[in-house]
Phi, psi and omega in degrees: 000324179294321181298321184293314180298320177299314183295320178295320177299318178295319179291322178291314180299329183274002177086017179252155176250140175298146182292135178267129181256150182279152172275151173061042174304327176300329177293322177294318179299316180295325178292322175294322178295312180295326174298316182292336179273002181065028174260074193293317179299313179296317176303314183300315178303318180291319176300318180289328176295313174305312183295323178295326175281342188222067185291342182257014181300136180300333183269012191300320183296314177299316180295322178292320177297314179306311182300316176300323175302314183297315178300319178300316181290336177269012177061045174234068184304321177300321178289322178301312181302319177302314182294318178296321175299318178295321179296318182291335177283351192298314347281147187274160167298152184314314182292324176291323176295317182297319178297318179297319176299316182298308181294330178295321178297318176295320179291319176300320177295318178301323182273003177079012178267082189294323179298310177296324175298318182294318176301313182292323181287328174295325175296323179293317178303328182269355174291143176311145179302325180296322174293322175293323177296314178296333179278347178081029183251000000 
Protein backbone atom coordinates (compact mmCIF):
# COMPACT_ATOMS: atom_id res chain seq x y z
CA UNK A 1 0.00 0.00 0.00
CA UNK A 2 2.88 2.37 0.80
CA UNK A 3 4.47 1.57 -2.56
CA UNK A 4 1.29 2.53 -4.44
CA UNK A 5 1.07 5.86 -2.63
CA UNK A 6 4.75 6.46 -3.28
CA UNK A 7 4.40 5.58 -6.97
CA UNK A 8 1.42 7.92 -7.32
CA UNK A 9 3.38 10.71 -5.64
CA UNK A 10 6.30 10.18 -8.01
CA UNK A 11 4.01 10.25 -11.05
CA UNK A 12 2.28 13.42 -9.87
CA UNK A 13 5.62 15.08 -9.14
CA UNK A 14 6.81 14.13 -12.63
CA UNK A 15 3.73 15.73 -14.13
CA UNK A 16 2.05 12.45 -15.06
CA UNK A 17 -1.28 11.12 -14.01
CA UNK A 18 -1.77 7.45 -13.21
CA UNK A 19 -3.58 5.70 -16.07
CA UNK A 20 -7.28 5.46 -15.41
CA UNK A 21 -8.70 2.11 -16.34
CA UNK A 22 -12.28 1.52 -17.35
CA UNK A 23 -14.51 -0.73 -15.34
CA UNK A 24 -15.92 -3.90 -16.82
CA UNK A 25 -13.51 -4.34 -19.73
CA UNK A 26 -14.74 -7.97 -19.99
CA UNK A 27 -18.21 -6.60 -20.89
CA UNK A 28 -16.64 -4.67 -23.75
CA UNK A 29 -14.72 -7.74 -24.90
CA UNK A 30 -17.96 -9.74 -24.80
CA UNK A 31 -19.70 -7.05 -26.89
CA UNK A 32 -16.98 -7.27 -29.53
CA UNK A 33 -17.19 -11.06 -29.50
CA UNK A 34 -20.98 -11.01 -29.90
CA UNK A 35 -20.64 -8.57 -32.78
CA UNK A 36 -18.24 -10.92 -34.56
CA UNK A 37 -20.72 -13.76 -33.98
CA UNK A 38 -23.40 -11.56 -35.63
CA UNK A 39 -25.49 -11.51 -32.43
CA UNK A 40 -26.12 -7.82 -32.94
CA UNK A 41 -28.92 -7.14 -30.44
CA UNK A 42 -26.92 -8.77 -27.65
CA UNK A 43 -23.75 -6.94 -28.68
CA UNK A 44 -25.57 -3.59 -28.59
CA UNK A 45 -26.79 -4.35 -25.08
CA UNK A 46 -23.25 -5.12 -23.92
CA UNK A 47 -21.85 -1.93 -25.48
CA UNK A 48 -24.58 0.06 -23.75
CA UNK A 49 -23.94 -1.74 -20.44
CA UNK A 50 -20.24 -0.88 -20.67
CA UNK A 51 -21.04 2.76 -21.43
CA UNK A 52 -23.45 2.95 -18.49
CA UNK A 53 -20.62 1.84 -16.19
CA UNK A 54 -18.04 4.08 -17.92
CA UNK A 55 -19.79 7.30 -19.02
CA UNK A 56 -16.49 9.21 -19.20
CA UNK A 57 -14.56 6.61 -21.17
CA UNK A 58 -12.43 8.23 -23.88
CA UNK A 59 -13.86 5.77 -26.43
CA UNK A 60 -17.49 6.61 -25.69
CA UNK A 61 -18.28 8.13 -29.11
CA UNK A 62 -16.74 5.18 -30.96
CA UNK A 63 -18.54 2.69 -28.70
CA UNK A 64 -21.86 4.47 -29.22
CA UNK A 65 -21.31 4.19 -32.97
CA UNK A 66 -20.58 0.47 -32.54
CA UNK A 67 -23.83 0.09 -30.60
CA UNK A 68 -25.65 1.97 -33.35
CA UNK A 69 -24.17 -0.32 -36.00
CA UNK A 70 -25.43 -3.28 -34.00
CA UNK A 71 -28.91 -1.79 -33.85
CA UNK A 72 -28.83 -1.23 -37.62
CA UNK A 73 -27.79 -4.84 -38.21
CA UNK A 74 -30.55 -5.99 -35.84
CA UNK A 75 -33.06 -4.00 -37.94
CA UNK A 76 -33.71 -1.37 -35.26
CA UNK A 77 -32.96 1.87 -37.11
CA UNK A 78 -34.76 4.04 -34.54
CA UNK A 79 -32.49 2.76 -31.76
CA UNK A 80 -29.50 3.14 -34.08
CA UNK A 81 -30.36 6.81 -34.68
CA UNK A 82 -30.48 7.43 -30.93
CA UNK A 83 -27.02 5.86 -30.52
CA UNK A 84 -25.58 7.88 -33.40
CA UNK A 85 -27.05 11.11 -32.02
CA UNK A 86 -25.46 10.39 -28.62
CA UNK A 87 -22.15 9.67 -30.35
CA UNK A 88 -22.29 12.92 -32.29
CA UNK A 89 -23.02 14.85 -29.09
CA UNK A 90 -19.84 13.54 -27.41
CA UNK A 91 -18.08 15.22 -29.61
CA UNK A 92 -16.37 12.45 -31.58
CA UNK A 93 -13.04 12.40 -33.42
CA UNK A 94 -13.45 13.31 -37.12
CA UNK A 95 -13.40 9.76 -38.51
CA UNK A 96 -15.92 8.58 -35.90
CA UNK A 97 -18.15 11.56 -36.74
CA UNK A 98 -17.99 10.68 -40.44
CA UNK A 99 -18.86 7.04 -39.69
CA UNK A 100 -21.77 8.09 -37.45
CA UNK A 101 -23.16 10.42 -40.13
CA UNK A 102 -22.88 7.71 -42.78
CA UNK A 103 -24.68 5.15 -40.62
CA UNK A 104 -27.24 7.79 -39.65
CA UNK A 105 -28.00 8.26 -43.35
CA UNK A 106 -28.53 4.52 -43.68
CA UNK A 107 -30.86 4.46 -40.65
CA UNK A 108 -32.93 7.33 -42.05
CA UNK A 109 -33.12 5.49 -45.37
CA UNK A 110 -34.33 2.34 -43.60
CA UNK A 111 -37.05 4.41 -41.95
CA UNK A 112 -38.08 5.92 -45.29
CA UNK A 113 -36.96 9.45 -44.40
CA UNK A 114 -35.16 10.16 -47.65
CA UNK A 115 -34.58 13.87 -47.04
CA UNK A 116 -32.71 13.26 -43.78
CA UNK A 117 -30.85 10.36 -45.36
CA UNK A 118 -29.74 12.61 -48.22
CA UNK A 119 -28.61 15.35 -45.80
CA UNK A 120 -26.56 12.93 -43.70
CA UNK A 121 -24.93 11.35 -46.74
CA UNK A 122 -24.14 14.77 -48.22
CA UNK A 123 -22.37 15.68 -44.97
CA UNK A 124 -20.29 12.52 -45.36
CA UNK A 125 -19.52 13.41 -48.97
CA UNK A 126 -18.23 16.83 -47.91
CA UNK A 127 -15.91 15.34 -45.28
CA UNK A 128 -12.22 15.18 -46.24
CA UNK A 129 -11.22 12.02 -48.07
CA UNK A 130 -8.79 11.11 -45.26
CA UNK A 131 -11.66 11.07 -42.73
CA UNK A 132 -13.80 8.92 -45.00
CA UNK A 133 -10.86 6.54 -45.48
CA UNK A 134 -10.26 6.28 -41.72
CA UNK A 135 -13.97 5.62 -41.23
CA UNK A 136 -13.86 2.86 -43.84
CA UNK A 137 -16.36 4.61 -46.12
